[in-house]
CSV table of C-alpha atoms in Angstrom, one decimal:
chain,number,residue,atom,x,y,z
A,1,UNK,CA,3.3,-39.6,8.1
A,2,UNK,CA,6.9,-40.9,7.8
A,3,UNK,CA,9.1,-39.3,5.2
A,4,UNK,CA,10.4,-41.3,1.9
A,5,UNK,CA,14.3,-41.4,2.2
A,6,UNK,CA,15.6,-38.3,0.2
A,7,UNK,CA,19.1,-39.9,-1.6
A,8,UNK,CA,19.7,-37.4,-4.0
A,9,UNK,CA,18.3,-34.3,-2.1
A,10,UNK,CA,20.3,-30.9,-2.2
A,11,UNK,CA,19.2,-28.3,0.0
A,12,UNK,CA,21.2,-24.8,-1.0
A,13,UNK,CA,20.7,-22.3,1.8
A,14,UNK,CA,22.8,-19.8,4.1
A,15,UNK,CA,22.2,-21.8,7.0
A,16,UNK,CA,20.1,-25.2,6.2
A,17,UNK,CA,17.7,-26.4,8.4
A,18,UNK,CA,18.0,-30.4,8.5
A,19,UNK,CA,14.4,-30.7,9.5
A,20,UNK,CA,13.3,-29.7,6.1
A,21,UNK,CA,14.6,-33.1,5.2
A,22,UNK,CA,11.6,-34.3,7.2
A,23,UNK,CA,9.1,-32.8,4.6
A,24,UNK,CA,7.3,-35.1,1.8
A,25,UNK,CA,9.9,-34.0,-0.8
A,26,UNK,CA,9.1,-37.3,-3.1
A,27,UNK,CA,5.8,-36.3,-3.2
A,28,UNK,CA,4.4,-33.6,-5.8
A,29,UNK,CA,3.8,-30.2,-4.3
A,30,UNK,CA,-0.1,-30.3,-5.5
A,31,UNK,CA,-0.5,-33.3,-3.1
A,32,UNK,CA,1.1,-31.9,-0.1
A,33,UNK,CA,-1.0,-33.6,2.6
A,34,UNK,CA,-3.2,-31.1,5.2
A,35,UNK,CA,-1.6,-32.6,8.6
A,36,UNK,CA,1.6,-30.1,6.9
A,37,UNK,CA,0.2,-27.7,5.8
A,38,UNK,CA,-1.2,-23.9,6.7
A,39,UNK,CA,-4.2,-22.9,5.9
A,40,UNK,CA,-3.7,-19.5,4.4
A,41,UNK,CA,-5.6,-17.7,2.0
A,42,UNK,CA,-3.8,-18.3,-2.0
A,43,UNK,CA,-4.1,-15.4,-4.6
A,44,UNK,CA,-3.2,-15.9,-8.6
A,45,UNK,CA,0.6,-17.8,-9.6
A,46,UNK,CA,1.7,-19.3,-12.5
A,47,UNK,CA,3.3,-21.9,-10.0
A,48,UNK,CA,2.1,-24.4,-7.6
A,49,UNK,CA,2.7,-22.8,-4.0
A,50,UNK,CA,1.9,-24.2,-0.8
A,51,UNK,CA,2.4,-22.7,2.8
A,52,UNK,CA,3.9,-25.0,5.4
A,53,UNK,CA,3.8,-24.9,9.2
A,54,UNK,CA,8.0,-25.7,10.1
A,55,UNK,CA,10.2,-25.3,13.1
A,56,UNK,CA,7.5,-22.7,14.7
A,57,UNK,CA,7.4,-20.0,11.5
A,58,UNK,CA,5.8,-20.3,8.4
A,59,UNK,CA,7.6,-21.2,4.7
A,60,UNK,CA,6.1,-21.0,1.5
A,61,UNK,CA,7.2,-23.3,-0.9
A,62,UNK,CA,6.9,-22.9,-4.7
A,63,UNK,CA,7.6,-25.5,-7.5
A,64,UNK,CA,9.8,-24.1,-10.1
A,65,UNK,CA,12.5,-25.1,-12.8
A,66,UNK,CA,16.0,-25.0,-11.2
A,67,UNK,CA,17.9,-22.5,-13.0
A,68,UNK,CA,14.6,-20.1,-12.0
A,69,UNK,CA,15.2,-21.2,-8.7
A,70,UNK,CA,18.4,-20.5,-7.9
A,71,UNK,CA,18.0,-17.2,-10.1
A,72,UNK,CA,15.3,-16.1,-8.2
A,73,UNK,CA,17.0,-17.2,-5.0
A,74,UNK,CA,19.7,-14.8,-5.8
A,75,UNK,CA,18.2,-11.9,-6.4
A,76,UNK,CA,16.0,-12.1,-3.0
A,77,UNK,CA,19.3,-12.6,-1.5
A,78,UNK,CA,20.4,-9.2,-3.0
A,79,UNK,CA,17.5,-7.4,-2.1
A,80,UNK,CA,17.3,-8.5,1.6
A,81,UNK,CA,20.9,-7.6,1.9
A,82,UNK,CA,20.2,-4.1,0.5
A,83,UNK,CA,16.8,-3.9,2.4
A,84,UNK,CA,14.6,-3.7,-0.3
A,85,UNK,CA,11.0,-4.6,1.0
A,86,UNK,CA,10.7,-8.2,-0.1
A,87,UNK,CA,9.8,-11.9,1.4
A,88,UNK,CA,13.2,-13.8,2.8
A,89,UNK,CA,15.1,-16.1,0.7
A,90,UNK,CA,15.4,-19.5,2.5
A,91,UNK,CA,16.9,-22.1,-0.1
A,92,UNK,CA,16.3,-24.3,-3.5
A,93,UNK,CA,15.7,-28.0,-2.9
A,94,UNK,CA,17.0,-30.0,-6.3
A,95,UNK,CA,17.0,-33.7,-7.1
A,96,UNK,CA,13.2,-34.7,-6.2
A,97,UNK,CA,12.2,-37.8,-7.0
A,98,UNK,CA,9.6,-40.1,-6.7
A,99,UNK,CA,9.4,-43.3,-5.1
A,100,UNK,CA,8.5,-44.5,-8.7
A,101,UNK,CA,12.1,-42.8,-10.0
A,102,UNK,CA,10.0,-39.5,-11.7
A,103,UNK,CA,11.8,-36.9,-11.5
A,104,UNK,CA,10.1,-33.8,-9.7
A,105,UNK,CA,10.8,-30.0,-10.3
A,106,UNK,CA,12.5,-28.0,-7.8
A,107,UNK,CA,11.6,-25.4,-5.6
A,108,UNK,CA,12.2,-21.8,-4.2
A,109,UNK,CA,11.4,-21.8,0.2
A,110,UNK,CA,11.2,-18.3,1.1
A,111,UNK,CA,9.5,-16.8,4.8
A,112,UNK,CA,6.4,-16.3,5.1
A,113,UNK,CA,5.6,-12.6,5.8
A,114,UNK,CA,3.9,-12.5,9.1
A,115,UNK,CA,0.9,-9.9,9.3
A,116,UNK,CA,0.7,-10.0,5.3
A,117,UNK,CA,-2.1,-9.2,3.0
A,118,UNK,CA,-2.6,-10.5,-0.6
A,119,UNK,CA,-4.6,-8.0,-2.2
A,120,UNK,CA,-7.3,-10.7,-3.7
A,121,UNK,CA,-7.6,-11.5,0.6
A,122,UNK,CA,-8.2,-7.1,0.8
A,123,UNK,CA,-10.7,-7.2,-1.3
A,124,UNK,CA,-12.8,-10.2,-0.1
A,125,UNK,CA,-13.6,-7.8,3.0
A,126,UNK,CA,-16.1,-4.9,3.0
A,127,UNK,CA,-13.3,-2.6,3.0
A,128,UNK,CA,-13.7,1.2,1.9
A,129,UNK,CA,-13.6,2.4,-1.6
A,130,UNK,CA,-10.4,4.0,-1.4
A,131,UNK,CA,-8.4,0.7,-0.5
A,132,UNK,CA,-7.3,0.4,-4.1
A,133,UNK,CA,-6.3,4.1,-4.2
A,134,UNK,CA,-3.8,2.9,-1.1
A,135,UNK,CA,-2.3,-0.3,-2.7
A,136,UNK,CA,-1.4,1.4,-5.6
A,137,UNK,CA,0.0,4.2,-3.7
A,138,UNK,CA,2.0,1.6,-1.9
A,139,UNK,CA,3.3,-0.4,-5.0
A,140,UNK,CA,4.3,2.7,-6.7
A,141,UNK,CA,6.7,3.3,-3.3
A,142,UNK,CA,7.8,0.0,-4.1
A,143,UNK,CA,8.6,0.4,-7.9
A,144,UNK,CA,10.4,3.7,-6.9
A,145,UNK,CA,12.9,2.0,-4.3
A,146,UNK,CA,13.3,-1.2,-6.5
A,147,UNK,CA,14.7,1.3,-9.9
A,148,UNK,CA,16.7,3.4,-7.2
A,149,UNK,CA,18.8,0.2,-6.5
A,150,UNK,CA,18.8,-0.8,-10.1
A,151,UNK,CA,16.3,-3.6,-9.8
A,152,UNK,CA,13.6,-4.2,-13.0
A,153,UNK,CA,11.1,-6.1,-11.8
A,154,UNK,CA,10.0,-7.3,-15.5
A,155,UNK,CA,6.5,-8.1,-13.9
A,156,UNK,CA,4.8,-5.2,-11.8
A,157,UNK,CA,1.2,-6.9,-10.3
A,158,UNK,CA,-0.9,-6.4,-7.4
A,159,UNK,CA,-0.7,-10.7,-7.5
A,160,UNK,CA,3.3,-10.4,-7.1
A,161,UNK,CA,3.2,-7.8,-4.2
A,162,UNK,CA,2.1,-8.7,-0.4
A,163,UNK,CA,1.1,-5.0,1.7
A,164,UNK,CA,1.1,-4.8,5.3
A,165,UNK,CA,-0.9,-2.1,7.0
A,166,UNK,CA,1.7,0.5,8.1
A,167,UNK,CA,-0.4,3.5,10.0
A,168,UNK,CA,-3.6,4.3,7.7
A,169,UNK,CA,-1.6,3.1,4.6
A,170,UNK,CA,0.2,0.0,3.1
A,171,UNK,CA,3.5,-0.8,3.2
A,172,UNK,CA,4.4,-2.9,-0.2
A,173,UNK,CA,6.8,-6.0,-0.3
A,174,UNK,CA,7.8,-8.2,-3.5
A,175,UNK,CA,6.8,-11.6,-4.1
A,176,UNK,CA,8.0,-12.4,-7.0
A,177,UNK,CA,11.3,-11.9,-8.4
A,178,UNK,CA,11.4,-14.7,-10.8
A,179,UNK,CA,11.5,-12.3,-14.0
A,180,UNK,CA,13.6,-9.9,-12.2
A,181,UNK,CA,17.0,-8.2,-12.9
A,182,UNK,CA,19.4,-6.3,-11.0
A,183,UNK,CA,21.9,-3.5,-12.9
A,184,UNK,CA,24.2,-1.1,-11.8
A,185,UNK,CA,21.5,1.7,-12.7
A,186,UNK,CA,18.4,1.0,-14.9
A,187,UNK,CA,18.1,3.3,-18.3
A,188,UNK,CA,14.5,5.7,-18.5
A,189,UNK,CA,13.5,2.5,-21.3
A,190,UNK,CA,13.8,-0.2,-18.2
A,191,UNK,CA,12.0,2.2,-15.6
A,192,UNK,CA,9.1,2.9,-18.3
A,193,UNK,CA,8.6,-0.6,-19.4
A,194,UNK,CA,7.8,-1.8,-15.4
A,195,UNK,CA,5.7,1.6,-15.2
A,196,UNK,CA,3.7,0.7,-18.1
A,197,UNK,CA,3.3,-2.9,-17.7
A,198,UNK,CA,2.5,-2.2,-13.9
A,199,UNK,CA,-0.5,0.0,-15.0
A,200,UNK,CA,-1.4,-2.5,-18.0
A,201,UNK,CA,-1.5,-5.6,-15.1
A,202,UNK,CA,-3.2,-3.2,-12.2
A,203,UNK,CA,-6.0,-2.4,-14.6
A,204,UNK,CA,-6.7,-6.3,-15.9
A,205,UNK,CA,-6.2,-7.4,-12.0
A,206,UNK,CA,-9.3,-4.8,-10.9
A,207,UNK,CA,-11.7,-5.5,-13.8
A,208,UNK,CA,-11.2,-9.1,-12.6
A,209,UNK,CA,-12.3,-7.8,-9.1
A,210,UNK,CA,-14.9,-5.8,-10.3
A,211,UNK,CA,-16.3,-9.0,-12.7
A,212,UNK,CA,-16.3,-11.1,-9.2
A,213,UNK,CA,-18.2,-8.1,-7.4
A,214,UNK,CA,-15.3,-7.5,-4.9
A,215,UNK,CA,-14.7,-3.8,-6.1
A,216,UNK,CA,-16.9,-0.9,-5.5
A,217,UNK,CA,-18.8,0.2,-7.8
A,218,UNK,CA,-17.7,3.7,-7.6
A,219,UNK,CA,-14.0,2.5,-8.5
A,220,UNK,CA,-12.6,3.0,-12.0
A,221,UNK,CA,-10.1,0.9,-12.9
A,222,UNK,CA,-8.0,2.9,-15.8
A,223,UNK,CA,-7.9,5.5,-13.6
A,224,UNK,CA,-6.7,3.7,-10.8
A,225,UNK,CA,-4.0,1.8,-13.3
A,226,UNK,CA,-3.1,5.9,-14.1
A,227,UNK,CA,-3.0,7.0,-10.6
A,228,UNK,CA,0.1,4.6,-10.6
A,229,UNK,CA,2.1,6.1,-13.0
A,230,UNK,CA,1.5,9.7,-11.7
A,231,UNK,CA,2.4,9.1,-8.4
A,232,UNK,CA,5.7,6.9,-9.1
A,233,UNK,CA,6.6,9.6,-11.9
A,234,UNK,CA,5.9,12.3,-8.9
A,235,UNK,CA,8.1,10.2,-6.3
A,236,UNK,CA,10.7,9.9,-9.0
A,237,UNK,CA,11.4,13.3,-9.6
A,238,UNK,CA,11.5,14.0,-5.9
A,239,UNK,CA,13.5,11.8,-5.2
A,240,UNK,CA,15.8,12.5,-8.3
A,241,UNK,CA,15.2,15.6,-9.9
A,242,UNK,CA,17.7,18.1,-10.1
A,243,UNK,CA,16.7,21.9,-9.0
A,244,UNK,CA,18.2,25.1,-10.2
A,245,UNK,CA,17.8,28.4,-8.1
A,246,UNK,CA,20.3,31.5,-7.4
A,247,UNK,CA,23.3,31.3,-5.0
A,248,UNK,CA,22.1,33.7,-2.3
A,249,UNK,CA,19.0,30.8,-1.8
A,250,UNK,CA,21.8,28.1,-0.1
A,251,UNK,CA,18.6,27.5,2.4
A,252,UNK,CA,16.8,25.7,-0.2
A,253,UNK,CA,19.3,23.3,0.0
A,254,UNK,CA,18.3,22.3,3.4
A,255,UNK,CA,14.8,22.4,2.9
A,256,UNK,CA,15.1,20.2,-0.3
A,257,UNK,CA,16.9,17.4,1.9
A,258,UNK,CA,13.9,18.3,4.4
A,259,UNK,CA,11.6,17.9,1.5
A,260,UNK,CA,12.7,14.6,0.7
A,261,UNK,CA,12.6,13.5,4.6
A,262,UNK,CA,9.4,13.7,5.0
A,263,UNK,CA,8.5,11.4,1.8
A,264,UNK,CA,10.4,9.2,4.3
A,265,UNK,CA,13.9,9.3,2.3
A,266,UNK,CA,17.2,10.4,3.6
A,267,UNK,CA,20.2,11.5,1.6
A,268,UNK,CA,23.0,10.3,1.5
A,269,UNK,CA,24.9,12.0,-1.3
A,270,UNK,CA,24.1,15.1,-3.1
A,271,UNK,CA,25.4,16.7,-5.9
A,272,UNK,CA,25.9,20.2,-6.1
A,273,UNK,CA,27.4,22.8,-8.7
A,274,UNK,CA,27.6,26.0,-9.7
A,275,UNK,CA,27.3,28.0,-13.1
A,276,UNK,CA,30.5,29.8,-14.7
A,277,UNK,CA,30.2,32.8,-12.4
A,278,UNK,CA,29.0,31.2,-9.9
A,279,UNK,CA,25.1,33.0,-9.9
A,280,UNK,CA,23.3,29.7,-10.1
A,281,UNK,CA,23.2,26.7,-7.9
A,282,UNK,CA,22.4,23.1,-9.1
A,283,UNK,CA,21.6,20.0,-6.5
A,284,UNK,CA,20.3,16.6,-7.8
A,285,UNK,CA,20.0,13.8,-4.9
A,286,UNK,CA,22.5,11.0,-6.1
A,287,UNK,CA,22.3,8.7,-3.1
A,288,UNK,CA,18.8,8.4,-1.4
A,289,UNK,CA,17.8,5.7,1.2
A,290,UNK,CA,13.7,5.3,1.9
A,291,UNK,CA,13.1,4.7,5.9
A,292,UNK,CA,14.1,7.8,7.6
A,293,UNK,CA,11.2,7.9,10.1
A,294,UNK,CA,11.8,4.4,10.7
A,295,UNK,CA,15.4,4.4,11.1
A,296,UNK,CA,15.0,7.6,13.7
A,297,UNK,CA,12.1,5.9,15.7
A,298,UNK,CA,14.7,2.9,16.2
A,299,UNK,CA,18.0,4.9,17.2
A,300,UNK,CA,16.0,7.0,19.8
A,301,UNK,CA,13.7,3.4,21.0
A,302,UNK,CA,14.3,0.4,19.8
A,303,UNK,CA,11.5,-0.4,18.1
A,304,UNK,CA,11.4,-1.7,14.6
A,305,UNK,CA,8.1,-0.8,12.8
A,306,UNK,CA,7.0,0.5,9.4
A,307,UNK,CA,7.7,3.7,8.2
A,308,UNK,CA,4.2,5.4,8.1
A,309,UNK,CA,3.7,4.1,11.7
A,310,UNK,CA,7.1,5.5,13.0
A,311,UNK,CA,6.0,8.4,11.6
A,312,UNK,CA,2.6,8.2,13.8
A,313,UNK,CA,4.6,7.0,17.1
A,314,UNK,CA,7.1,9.9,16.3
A,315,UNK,CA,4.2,12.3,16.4
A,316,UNK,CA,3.0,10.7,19.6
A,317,UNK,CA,6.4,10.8,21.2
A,318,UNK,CA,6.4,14.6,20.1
A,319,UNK,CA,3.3,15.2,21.9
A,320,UNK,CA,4.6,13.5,24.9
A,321,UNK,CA,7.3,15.3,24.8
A,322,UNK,CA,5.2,18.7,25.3
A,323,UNK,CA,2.4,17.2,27.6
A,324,UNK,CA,5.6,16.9,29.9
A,325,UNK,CA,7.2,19.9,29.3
A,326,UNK,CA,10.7,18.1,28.7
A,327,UNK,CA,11.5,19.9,25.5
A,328,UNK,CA,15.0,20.9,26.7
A,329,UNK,CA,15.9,17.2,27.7
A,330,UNK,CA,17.6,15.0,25.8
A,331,UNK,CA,15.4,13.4,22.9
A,332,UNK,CA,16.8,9.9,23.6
A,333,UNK,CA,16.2,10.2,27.3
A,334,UNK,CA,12.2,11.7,26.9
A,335,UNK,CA,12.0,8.5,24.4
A,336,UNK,CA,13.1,6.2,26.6
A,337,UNK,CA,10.3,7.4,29.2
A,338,UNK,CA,7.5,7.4,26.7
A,339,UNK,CA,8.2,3.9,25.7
A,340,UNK,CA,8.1,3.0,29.5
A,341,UNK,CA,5.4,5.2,30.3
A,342,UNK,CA,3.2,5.4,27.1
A,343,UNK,CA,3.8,3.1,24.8
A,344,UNK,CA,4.3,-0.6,26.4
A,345,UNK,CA,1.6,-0.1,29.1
A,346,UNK,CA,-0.9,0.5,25.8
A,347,UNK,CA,0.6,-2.3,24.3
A,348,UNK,CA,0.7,-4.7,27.6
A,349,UNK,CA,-3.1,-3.3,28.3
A,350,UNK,CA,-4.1,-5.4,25.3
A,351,UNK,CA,-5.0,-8.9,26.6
A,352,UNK,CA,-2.1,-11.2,25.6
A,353,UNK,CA,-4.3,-13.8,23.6
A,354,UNK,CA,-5.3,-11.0,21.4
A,355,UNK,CA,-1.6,-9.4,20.5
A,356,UNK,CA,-1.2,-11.9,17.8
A,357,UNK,CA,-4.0,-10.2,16.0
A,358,UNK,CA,-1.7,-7.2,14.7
A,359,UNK,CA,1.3,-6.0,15.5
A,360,UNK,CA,2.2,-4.3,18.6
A,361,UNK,CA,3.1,-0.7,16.1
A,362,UNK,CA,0.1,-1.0,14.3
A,363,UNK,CA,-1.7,-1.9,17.5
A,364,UNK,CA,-0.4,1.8,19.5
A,365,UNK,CA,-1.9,3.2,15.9
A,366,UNK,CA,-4.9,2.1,16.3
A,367,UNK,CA,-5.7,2.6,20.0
A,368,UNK,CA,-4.7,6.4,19.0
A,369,UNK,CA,-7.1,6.8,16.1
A,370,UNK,CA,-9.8,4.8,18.5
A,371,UNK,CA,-9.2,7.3,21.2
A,372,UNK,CA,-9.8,10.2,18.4
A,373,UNK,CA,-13.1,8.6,17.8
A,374,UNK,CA,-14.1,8.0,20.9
A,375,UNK,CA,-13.2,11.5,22.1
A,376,UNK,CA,-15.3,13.3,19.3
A,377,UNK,CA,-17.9,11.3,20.7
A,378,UNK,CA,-18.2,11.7,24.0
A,379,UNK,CA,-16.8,15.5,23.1
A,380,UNK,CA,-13.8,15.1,25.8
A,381,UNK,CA,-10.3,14.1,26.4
A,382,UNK,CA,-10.5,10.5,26.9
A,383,UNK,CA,-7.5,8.9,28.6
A,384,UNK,CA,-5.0,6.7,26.6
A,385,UNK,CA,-5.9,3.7,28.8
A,386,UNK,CA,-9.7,3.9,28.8
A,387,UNK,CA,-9.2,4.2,25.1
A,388,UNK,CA,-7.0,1.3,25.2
A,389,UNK,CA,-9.8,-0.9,27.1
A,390,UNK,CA,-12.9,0.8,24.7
A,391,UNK,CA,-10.6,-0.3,21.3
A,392,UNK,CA,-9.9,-3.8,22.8
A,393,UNK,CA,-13.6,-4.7,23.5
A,394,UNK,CA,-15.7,-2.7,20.9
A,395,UNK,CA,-12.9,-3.5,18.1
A,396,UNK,CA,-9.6,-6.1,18.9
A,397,UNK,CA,-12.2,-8.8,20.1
A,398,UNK,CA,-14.3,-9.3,17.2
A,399,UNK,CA,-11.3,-9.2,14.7
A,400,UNK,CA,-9.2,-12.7,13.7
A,401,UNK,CA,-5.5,-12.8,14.0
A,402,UNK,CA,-3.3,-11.2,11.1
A,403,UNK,CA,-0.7,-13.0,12.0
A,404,UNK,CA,-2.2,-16.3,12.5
A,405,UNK,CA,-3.7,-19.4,10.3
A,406,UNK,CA,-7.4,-18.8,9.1
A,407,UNK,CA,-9.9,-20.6,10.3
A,408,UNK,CA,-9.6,-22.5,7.4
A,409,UNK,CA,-9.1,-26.5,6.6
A,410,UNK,CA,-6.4,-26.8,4.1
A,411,UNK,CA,-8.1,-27.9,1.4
A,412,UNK,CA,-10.3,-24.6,1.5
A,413,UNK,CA,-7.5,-22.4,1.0
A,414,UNK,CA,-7.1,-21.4,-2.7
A,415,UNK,CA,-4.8,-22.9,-5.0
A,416,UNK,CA,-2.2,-20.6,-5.4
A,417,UNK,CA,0.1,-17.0,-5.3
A,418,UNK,CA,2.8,-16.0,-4.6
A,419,UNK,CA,3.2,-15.4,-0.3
A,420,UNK,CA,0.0,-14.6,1.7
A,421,UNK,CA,-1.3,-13.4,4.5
A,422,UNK,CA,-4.5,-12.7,6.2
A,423,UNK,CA,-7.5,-10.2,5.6
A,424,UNK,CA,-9.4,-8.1,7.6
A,425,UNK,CA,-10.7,-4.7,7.9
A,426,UNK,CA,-9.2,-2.6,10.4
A,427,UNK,CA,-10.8,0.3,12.6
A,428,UNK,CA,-10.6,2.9,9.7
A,429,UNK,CA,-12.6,0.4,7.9
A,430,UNK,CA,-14.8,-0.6,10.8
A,431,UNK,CA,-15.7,3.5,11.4
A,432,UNK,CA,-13.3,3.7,14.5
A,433,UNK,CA,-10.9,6.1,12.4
A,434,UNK,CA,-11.3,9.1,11.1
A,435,UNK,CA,-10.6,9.6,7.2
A,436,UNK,CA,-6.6,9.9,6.6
């Protein structure tokens, strides 16, 4: 298909890609032709959205008026720059038109978010009947570290989050930030409104499951939509709650800050006083940053994962670390040696035409739970590479990529969300796990 000339195009990005020009822009979004298109699975939008295959990555493109647009644009911008879990911001495309002179709406182009999972896509799969309990879980994570920056989302859903499997939980990333709003610090009214409307959306989104028989039975709905707001009121005075206690206990402030470490937050500021007569200590967390196991398994390796599955490698590397008896060498050195010795010779023990199918952390996970299972079952140590080769033929091979186009035409992909990904369950769902 040759392109319509684009006169009165304006691309606005950091760093615009001129091949975008090359992309039907005079014809509506609804009528995208397949030949550019990827076929990925669409949950619910208010929006037309469409996922194209560009310059060897994946875009999503979503119709929108232009003020939205460049609003929305802005405030990814903002939260990418402060790493808040969200897609990428790529540009707004203005002044459509076409051939006939109509004038067409803009649109938002953001990255796809490779190994993603809409949770309509979760839910299509046998998966078990706490996978609800886990997304929520997830999403409150994601409400807490939005309100710490000062971000109200205006429009909490499952349909305007994408989760990625990070150990044997989710990791949660925003979609949509069109109704968004950042602030220097959000009053308790701001935080409560996205709280509430979060559990008043969560609830309607799972009755709709239930209605289409994609939830368990088993699974109730308003008390899911109430787990939400009990575990993000829980995080939230963690992570911010102040906490009184006598000044001959200075340990506890050390084991608060470890406290709040292993919720996977570090602290970067505290505040601490003292009464009159100096008999009673105060501390309240004012700077806290989520990602500490992450942030560790990257200074002492390299690699870039997930937070719940740097917190599984960590534990590996631990192990290793004791197997060898190197606990008086230097932690960076004994990490260095386990990712030579341990981790990439699980990972390059995977055949390469099946590493696409999730990534290489969540891969290492996975072998280890495997090996668990196999282990109880054969009621012996088995060896990190025969579990390797045991997970890749009883589990990798009869899984489809996660990180890859559905076998699906185009035109059977759902109208639809927000940013997607693909669905499948993984070995804790398949029985190769045991229960987190």
């Amino acid at each position: 298909m040759v392109p319509m000339p684009q006169h009165n195009l304006q691309i606005t990005a950091v760093a615009p890609d001129p091949a975008l020009l090359d992309l039907p822009w005079d014809v509506p979004l609804i009528d995208w032709p397949d030949e550019v298109l990827a076929a990925l699975p669409q949950g619910i939008s208010r929006h037309i959205v469409r996922f194209v295959n560009h310059g060897g990555r994946v875009i999503a493109i979503k119709e929108i008026g232009e003020t939205v647009a460049y609003r929305e644009y802005e405030l990814l911008r903002q939260l990418h720059r402060i790493e808040v879990p969200s897609v990428v911001p790529v540009g707004v495309i203005t002044g459509r038109r076409a051939p006939d002179g109509e004038r067409l709406e803009a649109v938002l182009v953001t990255e796809h978010l490779s190994f993603s999972l809409p949770y309509r896509a979760l839910f299509s799969q046998d998966l078990r009947p706490d996978t609800a309990t886990r997304l929520i879980d997830a999403l409150a994570v994601l409400l807490v570290r939005l309100h710490l920056v000062g971000f109200y989302w205006g429009d909490v859903s499952l349909s305007n989050t994408l989760f990625r499997r990070d150990a044997e939980t989710f990791a949660a990333y925003l979609v949509d930030a069109e109704t968004g709003d950042m602030h220097r610090r959000l009053t308790d009214g701001q935080r409560n409104y996205d709280v509430d409307l979060a559990r008043t959306n969560i609830i309607g989104e799972l009755m709709d499951l239930a209605a289409g028989e994609l939830l368990d039975e088993e699974v109730d709905e308003v008390a899911i939509g109430d787990a939400l707001v009990e575990r993000y009121n829980e995080l939230w005075n963690a992570l911010t709650g102040s906490e009184a206690f006598g000044a001959d206990e200075r340990w506890r402030v050390a084991a608060r800050i470890e406290r709040l470490n292993d919720l996977g937050f570090d602290v970067g500021e505290l505040e601490i006083t003292t009464d009159i007569d100096g008999t009673t200590v105060r501390i309240q967390p004012k700077v806290v940053d989520a990602g500490h196991h992450s942030r560790r398994l990257l200074r002492l390796t390299g690699l870039d994962v997930q937070e719940n599955q740097a917190r599984r490698l960590l534990n590996d590397l631990d192990s290793y670390r004791a197997a060898t008896d190197r606990q008086n060498d230097s932690e960076q050195i004994v990490a260095h040696a386990w990712v030579r010795q341990v981790f990439r010779p699980t990972i390059d023990a995977v055949p390469r035409e099946m590493r696409r199918k999730l990534e290489p952390a969540q891969l290492f996970h996975e072998i280890l739970d495997h090996r668990w299972f196999i282990s109880q079952q054969a009621q012996r140590d088995i060896p990190l590479p025969e579990a390797a080769r045991s997970y890749v033929e009883n589990v990798l091979r009869h899984r489809p990529d996660e990180d890859a186009v559905l076998g699906l035409t185009p035109g059977e992909a759902e109208p639809g969300p927000a940013e997607l990904g693909t669905a499948e369950p993984g070995p804790a769902e398949l029985g190769t796990a045991p229960e987190p």
